[in-house]
PDB file of C-alpha atoms in Angstrom:
ATOM      1  CA  MET A  66     153.160  -4.855  43.580  1.00  0.00           C
ATOM      2  CA  PHE A  67     152.842  -3.214  40.023  1.00  0.00           C
ATOM      3  CA  ASN A  68     149.087  -3.948  39.957  1.00  0.00           C
ATOM      4  CA  THR A  69     148.554  -1.763  43.046  1.00  0.00           C
ATOM      5  CA  PHE A  70     149.679   1.267  40.979  1.00  0.00           C
ATOM      6  CA  GLY A  71     147.109   0.395  38.163  1.00  0.00           C
ATOM      7  CA  PHE A  72     149.882  -0.199  35.640  1.00  0.00           C
ATOM      8  CA  ASN A  73     149.194  -2.819  32.952  1.00  0.00           C
ATOM      9  CA  PRO A  74     152.453  -3.883  31.190  1.00  0.00           C
ATOM     10  CA  MET A  75     150.362  -5.127  28.163  1.00  0.00           C
ATOM     11  CA  ASN A  76     149.096  -1.646  27.428  1.00  0.00           C
ATOM     12  CA  GLN A  77     152.427  -0.143  26.341  1.00  0.00           C
ATOM     13  CA  LYS A  78     151.753   3.536  25.765  1.00  0.00           C
ATOM     14  CA  PHE A  79     154.516   4.279  28.289  1.00  0.00           C
ATOM     15  CA  PRO A  80     157.838   2.382  28.160  1.00  0.00           C
ATOM     16  CA  VAL A  81     157.549  -0.597  30.489  1.00  0.00           C
ATOM     17  CA  ASP A  82     161.173  -0.456  31.731  1.00  0.00           C
ATOM     18  CA  ILE A  83     160.912   3.254  32.679  1.00  0.00           C
ATOM     19  CA  MET A  84     157.545   2.741  34.325  1.00  0.00           C
ATOM     20  CA  MET A  85     158.795  -0.301  36.342  1.00  0.00           C
ATOM     21  CA  THR A  86     161.854   1.734  37.468  1.00  0.00           C
ATOM     22  CA  LEU A  87     159.713   4.633  38.568  1.00  0.00           C
ATOM     23  CA  ILE A  88     157.343   2.240  40.511  1.00  0.00           C
ATOM     24  CA  ILE A  89     160.318   0.623  42.259  1.00  0.00           C
ATOM     25  CA  ILE A  90     161.684   4.087  43.130  1.00  0.00           C
ATOM     26  CA  ALA A  91     158.315   5.189  44.533  1.00  0.00           C
ATOM     27  CA  ASP A  92     157.983   1.998  46.534  1.00  0.00           C
ATOM     28  CA  ASP A  93     161.527   2.234  47.996  1.00  0.00           C
ATOM     29  CA  LEU A  94     160.910   5.865  48.868  1.00  0.00           C
ATOM     30  CA  ASN A  95     157.606   4.937  50.556  1.00  0.00           C
ATOM     31  CA  ARG A  96     159.309   2.128  52.568  1.00  0.00           C
ATOM     32  CA  GLY A  97     162.231   4.403  53.524  1.00  0.00           C
ATOM     33  CA  THR A  98     164.865   2.048  51.945  1.00  0.00           C
ATOM     34  CA  MET A  99     165.975   4.802  49.526  1.00  0.00           C
ATOM     35  CA  SER A 100     166.751   8.402  50.282  1.00  0.00           C
ATOM     36  CA  ARG A 101     165.375  11.281  48.291  1.00  0.00           C
ATOM     37  CA  ILE A 102     168.814  12.100  46.962  1.00  0.00           C
ATOM     38  CA  GLN A 103     169.290   8.494  45.701  1.00  0.00           C
ATOM     39  CA  ALA A 104     165.892   8.637  43.987  1.00  0.00           C
ATOM     40  CA  GLU A 105     166.767  11.939  42.273  1.00  0.00           C
ATOM     41  CA  SER A 106     170.003  10.483  40.962  1.00  0.00           C
ATOM     42  CA  LYS A 107     168.210   7.295  39.538  1.00  0.00           C
ATOM     43  CA  ILE A 108     165.604   9.563  37.809  1.00  0.00           C
ATOM     44  CA  LEU A 109     168.381  11.784  36.483  1.00  0.00           C
ATOM     45  CA  ALA A 110     170.118   8.739  35.071  1.00  0.00           C
ATOM     46  CA  LEU A 111     166.833   7.879  33.250  1.00  0.00           C
ATOM     47  CA  ILE A 112     166.634  11.381  31.863  1.00  0.00           C
ATOM     48  CA  ILE A 113     170.253  11.185  30.629  1.00  0.00           C
ATOM     49  CA  ASP A 114     169.661   7.795  28.959  1.00  0.00           C
ATOM     50  CA  ASN A 115     166.511   8.974  27.156  1.00  0.00           C
ATOM     51  CA  THR A 116     166.262  10.837  23.853  1.00  0.00           C
ATOM     52  CA  ASP A 117     162.554  11.389  23.502  1.00  0.00           C
ATOM     53  CA  GLN A 118     161.703  14.966  24.383  1.00  0.00           C
ATOM     54  CA  ILE A 119     158.206  14.124  25.743  1.00  0.00           C
ATOM     55  CA  MET A 120     159.685  11.356  27.981  1.00  0.00           C
ATOM     56  CA  ILE A 121     162.438  13.734  29.131  1.00  0.00           C
ATOM     57  CA  ARG A 122     159.810  16.339  30.092  1.00  0.00           C
ATOM     58  CA  LEU A 123     157.743  13.704  31.966  1.00  0.00           C
ATOM     59  CA  LEU A 124     160.762  12.491  33.846  1.00  0.00           C
ATOM     60  CA  GLN A 125     161.741  16.028  34.721  1.00  0.00           C
ATOM     61  CA  CYS A 126     158.257  16.425  36.152  1.00  0.00           C
ATOM     62  CA  VAL A 127     158.631  13.302  38.278  1.00  0.00           C
ATOM     63  CA  LYS A 128     162.089  14.406  39.396  1.00  0.00           C
ATOM     64  CA  SER A 129     160.728  17.785  40.382  1.00  0.00           C
ATOM     65  CA  MET A 130     158.078  15.999  42.433  1.00  0.00           C
ATOM     66  CA  VAL A 131     160.782  14.016  44.203  1.00  0.00           C
ATOM     67  CA  GLU A 132     162.893  17.182  44.843  1.00  0.00           C
ATOM     68  CA  LEU A 133     159.868  18.685  46.709  1.00  0.00           C
ATOM     69  CA  LEU A 134     159.673  15.773  49.161  1.00  0.00           C
ATOM     70  CA  PRO A 135     161.096  16.417  52.557  1.00  0.00           C
ATOM     71  CA  LEU A 136     164.484  14.734  53.292  1.00  0.00           C
ATOM     72  CA  THR A 137     162.925  12.674  56.045  1.00  0.00           C
ATOM     73  CA  ASN A 138     159.611  10.867  55.694  1.00  0.00           C
ATOM     74  CA  GLN A 139     156.668  12.649  57.334  1.00  0.00           C
ATOM     75  CA  LYS A 140     153.512  10.765  58.255  1.00  0.00           C
ATOM     76  CA  LYS A 141     151.567  13.950  58.975  1.00  0.00           C
ATOM     77  CA  GLU A 142     148.398  14.616  56.959  1.00  0.00           C
ATOM     78  CA  SER A 143     148.730  17.230  54.240  1.00  0.00           C
ATOM     79  CA  LYS A 144     145.781  19.525  53.590  1.00  0.00           C
ATOM     80  CA  GLU A 145     144.503  20.120  50.032  1.00  0.00           C
ATOM     81  CA  PHE A 146     145.680  23.727  49.947  1.00  0.00           C
ATOM     82  CA  GLU A 147     149.218  22.763  51.009  1.00  0.00           C
ATOM     83  CA  LEU A 148     149.285  19.948  48.467  1.00  0.00           C
ATOM     84  CA  CYS A 149     148.110  22.139  45.515  1.00  0.00           C
ATOM     85  CA  THR A 150     150.203  25.224  46.053  1.00  0.00           C
ATOM     86  CA  GLY A 151     153.334  23.590  47.471  1.00  0.00           C
ATOM     87  CA  TYR A 152     153.450  20.399  45.472  1.00  0.00           C
ATOM     88  CA  LEU A 153     151.247  20.361  42.407  1.00  0.00           C
ATOM     89  CA  GLN A 154     151.876  23.901  41.109  1.00  0.00           C
ATOM     90  CA  PRO A 155     155.644  23.553  40.667  1.00  0.00           C
ATOM     91  CA  CYS A 156     155.051  20.122  38.998  1.00  0.00           C
ATOM     92  CA  PHE A 157     152.571  21.574  36.542  1.00  0.00           C
ATOM     93  CA  GLN A 158     155.004  24.436  35.899  1.00  0.00           C
ATOM     94  CA  LYS A 159     157.805  22.033  35.045  1.00  0.00           C
ATOM     95  CA  LEU A 160     155.536  19.835  32.835  1.00  0.00           C
ATOM     96  CA  LEU A 161     153.654  22.456  30.967  1.00  0.00           C
ATOM     97  CA  ASP A 162     156.140  25.349  30.426  1.00  0.00           C
ATOM     98  CA  CYS A 163     157.850  25.118  27.056  1.00  0.00           C
ATOM     99  CA  ASP A 164     160.857  27.224  26.277  1.00  0.00           C
ATOM    100  CA  GLN A 165     160.925  26.472  22.643  1.00  0.00           C
ATOM    101  CA  GLU A 166     157.401  27.631  22.038  1.00  0.00           C
ATOM    102  CA  GLN A 167     157.605  30.322  24.707  1.00  0.00           C
ATOM    103  CA  LEU A 168     154.572  28.918  26.556  1.00  0.00           C
ATOM    104  CA  ILE A 169     154.095  29.554  30.316  1.00  0.00           C
ATOM    105  CA  PHE A 170     151.654  28.111  32.804  1.00  0.00           C
ATOM    106  CA  ARG A 171     150.228  30.388  35.472  1.00  0.00           C
ATOM    107  CA  TRP A 172     147.355  30.635  37.968  1.00  0.00           C
ATOM    108  CA  LEU A 173     144.671  33.219  37.366  1.00  0.00           C
ATOM    109  CA  ASN A 174     142.461  32.428  40.330  1.00  0.00           C
ATOM    110  CA  THR A 175     143.970  31.074  43.468  1.00  0.00           C
ATOM    111  CA  ASN A 176     140.589  31.260  45.304  1.00  0.00           C
ATOM    112  CA  CYS A 177     140.134  27.645  44.323  1.00  0.00           C
ATOM    113  CA  PHE A 178     142.970  26.839  46.839  1.00  0.00           C
ATOM    114  CA  LEU A 179     142.288  29.504  49.465  1.00  0.00           C
ATOM    115  CA  ASP A 180     138.567  29.549  50.066  1.00  0.00           C
ATOM    116  CA  ALA A 181     136.855  26.301  51.025  1.00  0.00           C
ATOM    117  CA  ASP A 182     133.425  27.858  50.239  1.00  0.00           C
ATOM    118  CA  ALA A 183     134.475  29.391  46.880  1.00  0.00           C
ATOM    119  CA  ASP A 184     131.733  29.037  44.237  1.00  0.00           C
ATOM    120  CA  PRO A 185     132.880  26.251  41.896  1.00  0.00           C
ATOM    121  CA  ASN A 186     130.630  27.545  39.095  1.00  0.00           C
ATOM    122  CA  LYS A 187     132.459  30.826  38.416  1.00  0.00           C
ATOM    123  CA  ASN A 188     133.057  31.482  34.812  1.00  0.00           C
ATOM    124  CA  ARG A 189     136.668  32.667  35.469  1.00  0.00           C
ATOM    125  CA  PRO A 190     139.259  30.057  34.638  1.00  0.00           C
ATOM    126  CA  ASP A 191     141.681  29.058  37.411  1.00  0.00           C
ATOM    127  CA  GLY A 192     144.729  28.890  35.200  1.00  0.00           C
ATOM    128  CA  VAL A 193     145.976  29.578  31.702  1.00  0.00           C
ATOM    129  CA  PHE A 194     148.694  28.392  29.264  1.00  0.00           C
ATOM    130  CA  GLU A 195     149.861  31.386  27.347  1.00  0.00           C
ATOM    131  CA  ASN A 196     152.589  33.000  25.293  1.00  0.00           C
ATOM    132  CA  ASP A 197     153.346  36.723  25.101  1.00  0.00           C
ATOM    133  CA  LEU A 198     150.492  37.354  22.639  1.00  0.00           C
ATOM    134  CA  MET A 199     147.614  35.066  23.366  1.00  0.00           C
ATOM    135  CA  ALA A 200     146.072  32.435  25.614  1.00  0.00           C
ATOM    136  CA  ILE A 201     146.582  28.939  24.347  1.00  0.00           C
ATOM    137  CA  GLY A 202     144.364  27.077  26.872  1.00  0.00           C
ATOM    138  CA  TYR A 203     142.505  27.365  30.102  1.00  0.00           C
ATOM    139  CA  PHE A 204     141.900  24.983  32.996  1.00  0.00           C
ATOM    140  CA  LYS A 205     139.623  24.716  36.051  1.00  0.00           C
ATOM    141  CA  VAL A 206     140.222  23.227  39.459  1.00  0.00           C
ATOM    142  CA  LYS A 207     137.392  21.556  41.248  1.00  0.00           C
ATOM    143  CA  SER A 208     136.944  21.024  44.909  1.00  0.00           C
ATOM    144  CA  ILE A 209     136.980  17.355  46.047  1.00  0.00           C
ATOM    145  CA  LYS A 210     133.468  17.758  47.372  1.00  0.00           C
ATOM    146  CA  HIS A 211     132.191  18.055  43.833  1.00  0.00           C
ATOM    147  CA  ALA A 212     134.041  14.961  42.545  1.00  0.00           C
ATOM    148  CA  ARG A 213     130.916  12.826  42.351  1.00  0.00           C
ATOM    149  CA  ASN A 214     128.752  15.478  40.781  1.00  0.00           C
ATOM    150  CA  ARG A 215     129.470  15.092  37.106  1.00  0.00           C
ATOM    151  CA  ARG A 216     127.283  18.075  36.142  1.00  0.00           C
ATOM    152  CA  LYS A 217     129.234  20.490  38.302  1.00  0.00           C
ATOM    153  CA  ILE A 218     132.578  19.006  37.194  1.00  0.00           C
ATOM    154  CA  ASN A 219     131.747  19.285  33.479  1.00  0.00           C
ATOM    155  CA  MET A 220     129.860  22.587  33.412  1.00  0.00           C
ATOM    156  CA  ASP A 221     132.859  25.027  33.722  1.00  0.00           C
ATOM    157  CA  PRO A 222     135.017  23.256  31.054  1.00  0.00           C
ATOM    158  CA  HIS A 223     131.883  23.394  28.757  1.00  0.00           C
ATOM    159  CA  ARG A 224     131.487  27.149  29.492  1.00  0.00           C
ATOM    160  CA  LEU A 225     135.244  27.744  28.870  1.00  0.00           C
ATOM    161  CA  TYR A 226     135.024  25.794  25.623  1.00  0.00           C
ATOM    162  CA  THR A 227     131.967  27.844  24.563  1.00  0.00           C
ATOM    163  CA  GLN A 228     133.685  31.125  25.500  1.00  0.00           C
ATOM    164  CA  SER A 229     136.904  30.267  23.646  1.00  0.00           C
ATOM    165  CA  LYS A 230     135.018  29.069  20.543  1.00  0.00           C
ATOM    166  CA  ALA A 231     132.970  32.262  20.445  1.00  0.00           C
ATOM    167  CA  GLY A 232     136.119  34.341  20.889  1.00  0.00           C
ATOM    168  CA  THR A 233     137.901  32.451  18.093  1.00  0.00           C
ATOM    169  CA  ILE A 234     134.886  32.916  15.689  1.00  0.00           C
ATOM    170  CA  ASN A 235     134.501  36.660  16.513  1.00  0.00           C
ATOM    171  CA  GLN A 236     138.277  37.348  16.282  1.00  0.00           C
ATOM    172  CA  LYS A 237     140.666  35.464  14.139  1.00  0.00           C
ATOM    173  CA  THR A 238     143.077  35.312  17.165  1.00  0.00           C
ATOM    174  CA  TYR A 239     141.882  35.774  20.603  1.00  0.00           C
ATOM    175  CA  VAL A 240     143.989  37.759  22.915  1.00  0.00           C
ATOM    176  CA  LEU A 241     143.875  37.093  26.642  1.00  0.00           C
ATOM    177  CA  ASP A 242     142.932  40.693  27.462  1.00  0.00           C
ATOM    178  CA  SER A 243     139.900  40.623  25.270  1.00  0.00           C
ATOM    179  CA  LEU A 244     138.545  37.548  27.137  1.00  0.00           C
ATOM    180  CA  LEU A 245     139.211  38.703  30.659  1.00  0.00           C
TER     181      LEU A 245
END
């Protein structure tokens, strides 16, 4: 069963016991033998037992994904727009926001979710990690139709890298307003 998730216990960059527990929880949720509330309580127990801050943040992200699941299993197809805005955005928010460093994650361009024909080669980033003074990092979202075209997938991150490098060289700190 664990091989279907692509998890190799010999490559231990992630604790095996936690990963196995999460895989069992996901499998039980998928089969309907565990309720969403039971899954949340098991993940919460993992969070309480853990002391590593990165692991706690990852487990909180998994818990927030489980919290977003409907109380009853639905077999209806979910469209990409619904998945990204309703499911992935809150998970990224939980994973990437950092209270200690005052970092927030926010979308700059939601056209990547709204418009199926949006030009994927726009220079504008789709999202940003920032604090009150400056942008820390940018990201792009690509349509699934461009998944096999490596050139289109890699072109925008290359442009964003070039833009941020030029901004850093020209100004010692680059403020978000000066780039947008």
